[in-house]
Amino acid sequence: MKLLPKLFFIIWLLDINFSTNAQDMNALIEKIKMKLNTVNEYVAEGKMKTDIAFIKAPIGKIKVLYKKPNFFQLKRENGISILPKGGVSMNISSIMAINNFIALYAGETIIDGNKVKIVKLLPTNENSDIVLTTLFIDEPNLLIKKAITTTNENGTYEISFTYGKYANYGLPNKVIFKFNTKDYKMPKGITLEFDDGDKPNAEQKLKSKKGKVELTYSSYIINKGLF
Amino acid sequence: MSNIITVTELSKQFKQITAVNQLSFSIEQGDVYGFLGQNGAGKSTTIRMLLSLIKPTTGNIEIFGLNLQSHRKKILQQVGSVIEKPDVYSYLSALQNLQLFAKLSGMQLTKKTLMQQLERVGLAQRANDTVKIFSQGMKQRLGIAIALVHNPTLIILDEPTNGLDPQGIADIRNLILHLSKEDKKTILVSSHLLTEIEQIASKVLIIDKGKKVIEGAASDLFDPSQTIVELSTIDNDAAWNWLLQSEWSKYLLKKSKASLSLKLNKIHIPQLNAALVKAELGVITIYPKNSLENYFLQVTSENQHVETFSN
Amino acid sequence: MWKLFQIELYKIFKRRRTYIAFIAIAALIAVVQLGLKVDGKEYAAFVMADLSNTLQISGNIINGYFVCYVILQLLLVHVPLLIALIAADMISGESNMGTLRLLLTKPISRTEFLLAKFFASTVYTVSLLVWMAILALFVSMWLFGTDDMFLLKNNYAVQIENADIFWRYIGAFCFAALAMTTVASLGFFLSQFSENSIGPIVATMSIIIICTILSTMSIPIFNIIKPYLFTTHMVAWKEFFDLKVNDANITIKGSIQHPEKIIQSATILLVHIVALITATIYFFNKKDILS
């Protein structure tokens, strides 16, 4: 029964983890918050790609304005922007803006070749719209690689972050926002289109209910007091 | 003189109705050709066929020596016409109408020339008024101005005096005479009123139910030697028998219940009267019908086919 | 022929009736523009109600391009009635006035006469659309500004970039001109059979109304005949406002989703025009003018 000592050892290790994880995770979150806190405001420019099955949209130039603590504005330059409802959450600060929460360690995984910690945030405030947020954190760099948030109002959405030049500020180069959409069907009386539209196979493609919005930032101007 | 119009065995069938039936006639250059017939006799259909508005069922039309069907355009360049009502664009002025139809006839006329044309029909003062406010007579005069604007060789006027007052009728008559005598135009004029034709025509054609009844030179038709005499006596049968036995028999035309008719020179009427009185045949009336109209009425109402007069 | 054509144009534009259509279009467009100017946001909210459950669409949605699209959708169904007013009167009106017989005794062939008349009514049709373009597009652009266009179709929505829209309108108006010319040919064809204008005008309008209803009803039995109705093809101008997307579901600038539909519909309309005009020439040349 050489296995038995090994098993005990594993249980011991796990025990350490469980007993310490809430505290550690809170500390980790606080560290990340502190890092993000170094950014007072920024103006970022980039491109937005909308991939919603029933919407045909072009890539648009966008401008993002942020100011501490929670001003975030995404503007499409000269155009119409299509964002998921509650799309303002498409930035890290808003995810981290929850104050009263319990952070739970939920294991590790690999994202883009980096080992990340899975942390679940449970808001303690019962009135919070957010039910649960799962964060995938690159601990050494204090970067959030992915967040999955479940809300009361707007369902579950997933945000992935890729970092580059502005990783020091915790600001991503690329944000991918995935969300669920509802069926789309417009009454003919509103569209005033009386032909039946596309053929069935094309319609099949349209039935996909996953939506995706991709933001690629080309530049940030940080803490320059531009607005 | 050469023929301007030659119509050969022209027929037009509208479903069950034969509007024109094997009609042949010819019009010579310089003629004022009176085309007579009651309403519905087939005059308008014939005229419309001459103007290519209606396609003949059978028969042939030659104008200026050319076949109408194959040389329609060339022929119509030299034809001016007023068909029944002189309808023009009521929202345009007299001058604008005239200019428009001149252009359609291939003429680019100056305003001055157009005004002269209107002057000729007495409309110069109203040149810029819209036709909407024109009287029937004014419209008719404008119609004639339009028919003449391109200086045609042949003028076809279908019932040109319809709806006109006596003065208007006289004006049109004078204009036709002027066009014939001064301008040497060939004119085909149709009417259901013989008095109109009587005063202007050099040749007359009478049709009834689409068929030719009589055609001849006006001088012959109005010739006193060709006077139709209607005679009524106490006993028409006895008078008819007496006349048959007498030297007057060669003048006898026909007998009806009410009267007898003879055709003879007007100057012999007193002699005829004296002979009848002498024979104690009880003359009630002797009525000379030396006007073509009486004849016209007779032949058309009785639908008799009478011999054709010839030149 | 050229002279004849000029004369026909002169006659059309000298008549008051001609301008009724221009006034009607101006009034209808003004009403839509006023409505959208005053209550555009509510209209947008109403139209987007379904989408706004999951999406947040922001920007100048009620912009000039969008307004023009709304106007075209609403109006192009009714413009045929205005076209019929003139086209169906082209021959019957002359018959009614009594000028037809005078015209046809002039040294012009009936075919030339008909073609001149048809081309003149085409010019009228096109000028009506140019008028519409000026009011619906340019005035709307001036009143509402320009932006991307966000269009809701039955099964999907399309966003077209500002810079990619104008040429589509040129295409759409050209196509609409073709569609309206088809209506003009129909009116023209019917026009020869009557000696008063009311008959052909009402007949043209009735045919268009019936065919439009059949084209718009989604009842299986009618679906069989739909492809054969010219009214089905008259709305193909909308195809200019649908874009192809690449594999990443991004619209391809300058593309049209179904160019073949536009070509097919345009061909069918063109065939209708040629057939109707040929038939008009054929029958009219055989016709006895009795008016």
Short mmCIF file of N, CA, C and O in Angstrom, two decimals, chain C residues 177-277:
data_model
loop_
_atom_site.label_atom_id
_atom_site.label_comp_id
_atom_site.label_asym_id
_atom_site.label_seq_id
_atom_site.Cartn_x
_atom_site.Cartn_y
_atom_site.Cartn_z
N ALA C 177 -36.09 53.26 -61.45
CA ALA C 177 -36.47 53.85 -62.75
C ALA C 177 -36.91 52.75 -63.71
O ALA C 177 -37.91 52.89 -64.42
N LEU C 178 -36.17 51.66 -63.69
CA LEU C 178 -36.51 50.53 -64.56
C LEU C 178 -37.87 49.94 -64.15
O LEU C 178 -38.73 49.66 -64.99
N ALA C 179 -38.05 49.79 -62.83
CA ALA C 179 -39.31 49.23 -62.32
C ALA C 179 -40.48 50.13 -62.69
O ALA C 179 -41.53 49.67 -63.13
N MET C 180 -40.28 51.44 -62.54
CA MET C 180 -41.36 52.37 -62.82
C MET C 180 -41.62 52.46 -64.33
O MET C 180 -42.74 52.70 -64.76
N THR C 181 -40.56 52.27 -65.12
CA THR C 181 -40.75 52.26 -66.57
C THR C 181 -41.60 51.05 -66.97
O THR C 181 -42.39 51.12 -67.91
N THR C 182 -41.46 49.97 -66.22
CA THR C 182 -42.29 48.80 -66.48
C THR C 182 -43.76 49.16 -66.23
O THR C 182 -44.63 48.80 -67.02
N VAL C 183 -43.98 49.88 -65.16
CA VAL C 183 -45.34 50.33 -64.87
C VAL C 183 -45.84 51.24 -65.99
O VAL C 183 -46.97 51.11 -66.48
N ALA C 184 -44.95 52.14 -66.42
CA ALA C 184 -45.31 53.06 -67.51
C ALA C 184 -45.67 52.26 -68.77
O ALA C 184 -46.64 52.58 -69.45
N SER C 185 -44.90 51.21 -69.05
CA SER C 185 -45.20 50.41 -70.25
C SER C 185 -46.55 49.72 -70.13
O SER C 185 -47.27 49.61 -71.12
N LEU C 186 -46.85 49.27 -68.93
CA LEU C 186 -48.14 48.60 -68.72
C LEU C 186 -49.28 49.60 -68.96
O LEU C 186 -50.23 49.32 -69.69
N GLY C 187 -49.15 50.78 -68.35
CA GLY C 187 -50.15 51.83 -68.54
C GLY C 187 -50.27 52.20 -70.01
O GLY C 187 -51.37 52.36 -70.55
N PHE C 188 -49.14 52.29 -70.65
CA PHE C 188 -49.06 52.66 -72.06
C PHE C 188 -49.77 51.62 -72.92
O PHE C 188 -50.55 51.95 -73.81
N PHE C 189 -49.51 50.36 -72.60
CA PHE C 189 -50.11 49.26 -73.35
C PHE C 189 -51.64 49.31 -73.22
O PHE C 189 -52.36 49.21 -74.21
N LEU C 190 -52.11 49.50 -72.00
CA LEU C 190 -53.55 49.52 -71.77
C LEU C 190 -54.20 50.77 -72.37
O LEU C 190 -55.36 50.77 -72.73
N SER C 191 -53.39 51.80 -72.46
CA SER C 191 -53.88 53.09 -72.92
C SER C 191 -54.46 53.05 -74.33
O SER C 191 -55.36 53.82 -74.66
N GLN C 192 -53.97 52.14 -75.14
CA GLN C 192 -54.42 52.12 -76.54
C GLN C 192 -55.82 51.54 -76.72
O GLN C 192 -56.43 51.71 -77.75
N PHE C 193 -56.29 50.83 -75.68
CA PHE C 193 -57.55 50.12 -75.85
C PHE C 193 -58.78 50.95 -75.50
O PHE C 193 -59.89 50.47 -75.60
N SER C 194 -58.55 52.16 -75.05
CA SER C 194 -59.69 52.92 -74.59
C SER C 194 -59.70 54.31 -75.19
O SER C 194 -58.67 54.86 -75.59
N GLU C 195 -60.89 54.88 -75.24
CA GLU C 195 -60.99 56.24 -75.75
C GLU C 195 -61.21 57.24 -74.64
O GLU C 195 -61.52 58.40 -74.88
N ASN C 196 -61.11 56.75 -73.39
CA ASN C 196 -61.05 57.71 -72.29
C ASN C 196 -59.95 57.27 -71.34
O ASN C 196 -59.55 56.11 -71.34
N SER C 197 -59.46 58.23 -70.56
CA SER C 197 -58.27 57.95 -69.75
C SER C 197 -58.57 57.14 -68.50
O SER C 197 -57.73 56.42 -68.01
N ILE C 198 -59.78 57.29 -67.99
CA ILE C 198 -60.11 56.67 -66.70
C ILE C 198 -59.90 55.16 -66.74
O ILE C 198 -59.28 54.58 -65.85
N GLY C 199 -60.43 54.54 -67.79
CA GLY C 199 -60.35 53.08 -67.92
C GLY C 199 -58.94 52.56 -67.78
O GLY C 199 -58.63 51.80 -66.84
N PRO C 200 -58.03 52.99 -68.66
CA PRO C 200 -56.66 52.49 -68.57
C PRO C 200 -55.96 52.85 -67.26
O PRO C 200 -55.20 52.05 -66.73
N ILE C 201 -56.24 54.05 -66.73
CA ILE C 201 -55.59 54.44 -65.47
C ILE C 201 -56.04 53.49 -64.35
O ILE C 201 -55.22 52.93 -63.63
N VAL C 202 -57.36 53.29 -64.27
CA VAL C 202 -57.88 52.40 -63.22
C VAL C 202 -57.40 50.97 -63.45
O VAL C 202 -57.01 50.28 -62.50
N ALA C 203 -57.39 50.54 -64.71
CA ALA C 203 -56.95 49.17 -65.01
C ALA C 203 -55.48 48.98 -64.61
O ALA C 203 -55.13 47.98 -63.97
N THR C 204 -54.65 49.95 -64.95
CA THR C 204 -53.22 49.85 -64.60
C THR C 204 -53.06 49.78 -63.08
O THR C 204 -52.35 48.92 -62.55
N MET C 205 -53.75 50.71 -62.40
CA MET C 205 -53.65 50.74 -60.94
C MET C 205 -54.13 49.41 -60.36
O MET C 205 -53.50 48.85 -59.45
N SER C 206 -55.25 48.89 -60.88
CA SER C 206 -55.80 47.65 -60.34
C SER C 206 -54.82 46.50 -60.52
O SER C 206 -54.58 45.72 -59.58
N ILE C 207 -54.24 46.40 -61.70
CA ILE C 207 -53.29 45.31 -61.96
C ILE C 207 -52.12 45.41 -60.97
O ILE C 207 -51.71 44.42 -60.37
N ILE C 208 -51.63 46.63 -60.79
CA ILE C 208 -50.49 46.81 -59.88
C ILE C 208 -50.88 46.47 -58.45
O ILE C 208 -50.14 45.77 -57.74
N ILE C 209 -52.05 46.91 -58.05
CA ILE C 209 -52.48 46.65 -56.67
C ILE C 209 -52.64 45.14 -56.46
O ILE C 209 -52.12 44.57 -55.50
N ILE C 210 -53.32 44.48 -57.39
CA ILE C 210 -53.55 43.04 -57.25
C ILE C 210 -52.23 42.28 -57.23
O ILE C 210 -51.98 41.45 -56.36
N CYS C 211 -51.37 42.61 -58.19
CA CYS C 211 -50.08 41.90 -58.26
C CYS C 211 -49.23 42.17 -57.02
O CYS C 211 -48.54 41.28 -56.54
N THR C 212 -49.28 43.41 -56.52
CA THR C 212 -48.50 43.74 -55.32
C THR C 212 -49.01 42.93 -54.14
O THR C 212 -48.22 42.39 -53.36
N ILE C 213 -50.32 42.82 -54.03
CA ILE C 213 -50.89 42.03 -52.93
C ILE C 213 -50.45 40.57 -53.05
O ILE C 213 -49.99 39.96 -52.09
N LEU C 214 -50.55 40.04 -54.27
CA LEU C 214 -50.13 38.65 -54.48
C LEU C 214 -48.64 38.47 -54.17
O LEU C 214 -48.22 37.47 -53.61
N SER C 215 -47.86 39.50 -54.53
CA SER C 215 -46.41 39.43 -54.29
C SER C 215 -46.08 39.46 -52.81
O SER C 215 -45.06 38.95 -52.38
N THR C 216 -46.93 40.13 -52.04
CA THR C 216 -46.59 40.32 -50.64
C THR C 216 -47.23 39.28 -49.72
O THR C 216 -46.84 39.16 -48.57
N MET C 217 -48.20 38.55 -50.24
CA MET C 217 -48.86 37.55 -49.39
C MET C 217 -48.05 36.27 -49.36
O MET C 217 -47.64 35.77 -50.39
N SER C 218 -47.82 35.77 -48.15
CA SER C 218 -47.05 34.53 -48.04
C SER C 218 -47.98 33.33 -47.95
O SER C 218 -48.03 32.63 -46.96
N ILE C 219 -48.73 33.14 -49.00
CA ILE C 219 -49.63 31.99 -49.01
C ILE C 219 -49.09 31.03 -50.08
O ILE C 219 -48.83 31.45 -51.21
N PRO C 220 -48.89 29.77 -49.70
CA PRO C 220 -48.22 28.83 -50.61
C PRO C 220 -48.74 28.85 -52.04
O PRO C 220 -47.95 28.86 -52.98
N ILE C 221 -50.04 28.92 -52.20
CA ILE C 221 -50.58 28.85 -53.57
C ILE C 221 -50.11 30.05 -54.41
O ILE C 221 -49.87 29.95 -55.60
N PHE C 222 -49.95 31.19 -53.74
CA PHE C 222 -49.49 32.38 -54.46
C PHE C 222 -47.98 32.36 -54.67
O PHE C 222 -47.47 33.02 -55.58
N ASN C 223 -47.29 31.61 -53.79
CA ASN C 223 -45.84 31.57 -53.91
C ASN C 223 -45.40 31.01 -55.26
O ASN C 223 -44.36 31.36 -55.78
N ILE C 224 -46.26 30.14 -55.81
CA ILE C 224 -45.92 29.53 -57.11
C ILE C 224 -45.89 30.61 -58.20
O ILE C 224 -45.01 30.60 -59.05
N ILE C 225 -46.85 31.52 -58.13
CA ILE C 225 -46.91 32.51 -59.21
C ILE C 225 -46.05 33.74 -58.95
O ILE C 225 -45.77 34.51 -59.86
N LYS C 226 -45.61 33.88 -57.71
CA LYS C 226 -44.83 35.07 -57.35
C LYS C 226 -43.68 35.41 -58.31
O LYS C 226 -43.53 36.54 -58.73
N PRO C 227 -42.85 34.40 -58.63
CA PRO C 227 -41.71 34.74 -59.50
C PRO C 227 -42.13 35.28 -60.86
O PRO C 227 -41.33 35.90 -61.55
N TYR C 228 -43.39 35.05 -61.23
CA TYR C 228 -43.82 35.49 -62.56
C TYR C 228 -44.49 36.86 -62.54
O TYR C 228 -44.87 37.39 -63.57
N LEU C 229 -44.65 37.39 -61.35
CA LEU C 229 -45.28 38.71 -61.25
C LEU C 229 -44.22 39.79 -61.31
O LEU C 229 -43.21 39.72 -60.61
N PHE C 230 -44.46 40.78 -62.14
CA PHE C 230 -43.44 41.83 -62.26
C PHE C 230 -43.31 42.63 -60.98
O PHE C 230 -42.26 43.17 -60.67
N THR C 231 -44.40 42.67 -60.20
CA THR C 231 -44.34 43.44 -58.95
C THR C 231 -43.34 42.82 -57.96
O THR C 231 -42.76 43.52 -57.14
N THR C 232 -43.17 41.50 -58.04
CA THR C 232 -42.21 40.82 -57.17
C THR C 232 -40.81 41.36 -57.46
O THR C 232 -39.99 41.52 -56.56
N HIS C 233 -40.56 41.62 -58.73
CA HIS C 233 -39.21 42.03 -59.12
C HIS C 233 -38.99 43.53 -58.97
O HIS C 233 -37.86 44.01 -59.02
N MET C 234 -40.09 44.25 -58.78
CA MET C 234 -39.95 45.70 -58.67
C MET C 234 -39.25 46.14 -57.39
O MET C 234 -38.76 47.25 -57.29
N VAL C 235 -39.26 45.25 -56.38
CA VAL C 235 -38.65 45.64 -55.09
C VAL C 235 -37.18 45.22 -54.98
O VAL C 235 -36.56 45.39 -53.93
N ALA C 236 -36.63 44.71 -56.08
CA ALA C 236 -35.25 44.22 -56.02
C ALA C 236 -34.23 45.33 -55.79
O ALA C 236 -33.06 45.06 -55.54
N TRP C 237 -34.67 46.58 -55.83
CA TRP C 237 -33.74 47.69 -55.52
C TRP C 237 -33.17 47.53 -54.11
O TRP C 237 -32.08 47.98 -53.82
N LYS C 238 -33.93 46.85 -53.26
CA LYS C 238 -33.49 46.67 -51.87
C LYS C 238 -32.22 45.82 -51.79
O LYS C 238 -31.49 45.89 -50.80
N GLU C 239 -32.02 45.01 -52.81
CA GLU C 239 -30.82 44.15 -52.82
C GLU C 239 -29.54 44.97 -52.79
O GLU C 239 -28.49 44.48 -52.39
N PHE C 240 -29.63 46.22 -53.24
CA PHE C 240 -28.44 47.08 -53.20
C PHE C 240 -28.01 47.34 -51.75
O PHE C 240 -26.89 47.75 -51.49
N PHE C 241 -28.93 47.12 -50.83
CA PHE C 241 -28.65 47.43 -49.43
C PHE C 241 -28.42 46.19 -48.58
O PHE C 241 -28.78 46.14 -47.42
N ASP C 242 -27.88 45.17 -49.23
CA ASP C 242 -27.50 43.98 -48.47
C ASP C 242 -26.08 43.63 -48.88
O ASP C 242 -25.76 43.63 -50.07
N LEU C 243 -25.26 43.36 -47.90
CA LEU C 243 -23.84 43.16 -48.19
C LEU C 243 -23.42 41.72 -47.95
O LEU C 243 -24.00 41.02 -47.15
N LYS C 244 -22.37 41.36 -48.64
CA LYS C 244 -21.75 40.06 -48.39
C LYS C 244 -20.89 40.20 -47.13
O LYS C 244 -20.41 41.29 -46.83
N VAL C 245 -20.69 39.08 -46.45
CA VAL C 245 -19.77 39.11 -45.30
C VAL C 245 -18.65 38.10 -45.54
O VAL C 245 -18.82 37.15 -46.29
N ASN C 246 -17.52 38.35 -44.91
CA ASN C 246 -16.42 37.39 -45.03
C ASN C 246 -16.58 36.30 -43.95
O ASN C 246 -17.58 36.28 -43.24
N ASP C 247 -15.58 35.44 -43.83
CA ASP C 247 -15.69 34.32 -42.90
C ASP C 247 -15.84 34.79 -41.46
O ASP C 247 -16.40 34.10 -40.61
N ALA C 248 -15.30 35.99 -41.20
CA ALA C 248 -15.38 36.51 -39.83
C ALA C 248 -16.68 37.29 -39.60
O ALA C 248 -16.81 38.02 -38.62
N ASN C 249 -17.62 37.15 -40.53
CA ASN C 249 -18.91 37.84 -40.46
C ASN C 249 -18.76 39.36 -40.49
O ASN C 249 -19.52 40.10 -39.88
N ILE C 250 -17.74 39.81 -41.21
CA ILE C 250 -17.55 41.25 -41.37
C ILE C 250 -17.99 41.62 -42.78
O ILE C 250 -17.65 40.93 -43.74
N THR C 251 -18.75 42.69 -42.87
CA THR C 251 -19.26 43.07 -44.20
C THR C 251 -18.10 43.44 -45.12
O THR C 251 -17.12 44.04 -44.69
N ILE C 252 -18.28 43.09 -46.38
CA ILE C 252 -17.26 43.43 -47.38
C ILE C 252 -17.71 44.72 -48.05
O ILE C 252 -18.77 44.78 -48.68
N LYS C 253 -16.92 45.74 -47.89
CA LYS C 253 -17.26 47.05 -48.42
C LYS C 253 -17.44 46.98 -49.94
O LYS C 253 -16.63 46.37 -50.63
N GLY C 254 -18.48 47.60 -50.42
CA GLY C 254 -18.72 47.66 -51.86
C GLY C 254 -19.34 46.40 -52.43
O GLY C 254 -19.49 46.30 -53.65
N SER C 255 -19.69 45.45 -51.57
CA SER C 255 -20.26 44.21 -52.10
C SER C 255 -21.78 44.26 -52.06
O SER C 255 -22.38 45.06 -51.34
N ILE C 256 -22.38 43.38 -52.82
CA ILE C 256 -23.84 43.20 -52.79
C ILE C 256 -24.09 41.72 -52.55
O ILE C 256 -23.47 40.88 -53.20
N GLN C 257 -24.96 41.41 -51.62
CA GLN C 257 -25.18 40.01 -51.27
C GLN C 257 -25.66 39.18 -52.46
O GLN C 257 -25.16 38.12 -52.73
N HIS C 258 -26.66 39.72 -53.16
CA HIS C 258 -27.21 38.94 -54.27
C HIS C 258 -27.25 39.76 -55.56
O HIS C 258 -28.33 40.11 -56.02
N PRO C 259 -26.08 40.03 -56.13
CA PRO C 259 -26.13 40.82 -57.38
C PRO C 259 -26.93 40.09 -58.46
O PRO C 259 -27.56 40.72 -59.30
N GLU C 260 -26.93 38.77 -58.38
CA GLU C 260 -27.65 38.00 -59.41
C GLU C 260 -29.16 38.24 -59.33
O GLU C 260 -29.85 38.22 -60.35
N LYS C 261 -29.63 38.54 -58.12
CA LYS C 261 -31.06 38.83 -57.99
C LYS C 261 -31.40 40.13 -58.71
O LYS C 261 -32.45 40.26 -59.34
N ILE C 262 -30.50 41.11 -58.56
CA ILE C 262 -30.74 42.41 -59.21
C ILE C 262 -30.73 42.21 -60.71
O ILE C 262 -31.62 42.69 -61.42
N ILE C 263 -29.73 41.45 -61.18
CA ILE C 263 -29.61 41.24 -62.63
C ILE C 263 -30.83 40.48 -63.15
O ILE C 263 -31.43 40.86 -64.16
N GLN C 264 -31.22 39.47 -62.41
CA GLN C 264 -32.37 38.66 -62.84
C GLN C 264 -33.65 39.51 -62.88
O GLN C 264 -34.38 39.50 -63.88
N SER C 265 -33.89 40.25 -61.80
CA SER C 265 -35.10 41.07 -61.76
C SER C 265 -35.08 42.15 -62.83
O SER C 265 -36.09 42.41 -63.48
N ALA C 266 -33.91 42.77 -63.00
CA ALA C 266 -33.79 43.82 -64.02
C ALA C 266 -34.08 43.23 -65.40
O ALA C 266 -34.77 43.84 -66.21
N THR C 267 -33.57 42.03 -65.63
CA THR C 267 -33.80 41.38 -66.93
C THR C 267 -35.30 41.11 -67.12
O THR C 267 -35.85 41.38 -68.18
N ILE C 268 -35.91 40.60 -66.07
CA ILE C 268 -37.35 40.28 -66.18
C ILE C 268 -38.16 41.56 -66.44
O ILE C 268 -39.04 41.59 -67.30
N LEU C 269 -37.80 42.62 -65.75
CA LEU C 269 -38.51 43.89 -65.96
C LEU C 269 -38.30 44.40 -67.39
O LEU C 269 -39.22 44.87 -68.05
N LEU C 270 -37.06 44.26 -67.83
CA LEU C 270 -36.71 44.71 -69.18
C LEU C 270 -37.50 43.92 -70.22
O LEU C 270 -38.01 44.48 -71.20
N VAL C 271 -37.62 42.63 -69.98
CA VAL C 271 -38.39 41.77 -70.89
C VAL C 271 -39.86 42.23 -70.90
O VAL C 271 -40.48 42.32 -71.96
N HIS C 272 -40.37 42.56 -69.72
CA HIS C 272 -41.74 43.07 -69.64
C HIS C 272 -41.89 44.34 -70.48
O HIS C 272 -42.87 44.48 -71.22
N ILE C 273 -40.93 45.24 -70.32
CA ILE C 273 -41.02 46.52 -71.04
C ILE C 273 -41.04 46.26 -72.55
O ILE C 273 -41.91 46.74 -73.27
N VAL C 274 -40.06 45.46 -72.98
CA VAL C 274 -39.94 45.19 -74.43
C VAL C 274 -41.22 44.51 -74.93
O VAL C 274 -41.78 44.89 -75.96
N ALA C 275 -41.70 43.53 -74.17
CA ALA C 275 -42.89 42.79 -74.60
C ALA C 275 -44.11 43.71 -74.67
O ALA C 275 -44.87 43.68 -75.64
N LEU C 276 -44.27 44.54 -73.64
CA LEU C 276 -45.44 45.43 -73.61
C LEU C 276 -45.40 46.46 -74.74
O LEU C 276 -46.42 46.74 -75.37
N ILE C 277 -44.22 46.99 -74.97
CA ILE C 277 -44.11 48.01 -76.02
C ILE C 277 -44.29 47.37 -77.40
O ILE C 277 -44.96 47.92 -78.28
#
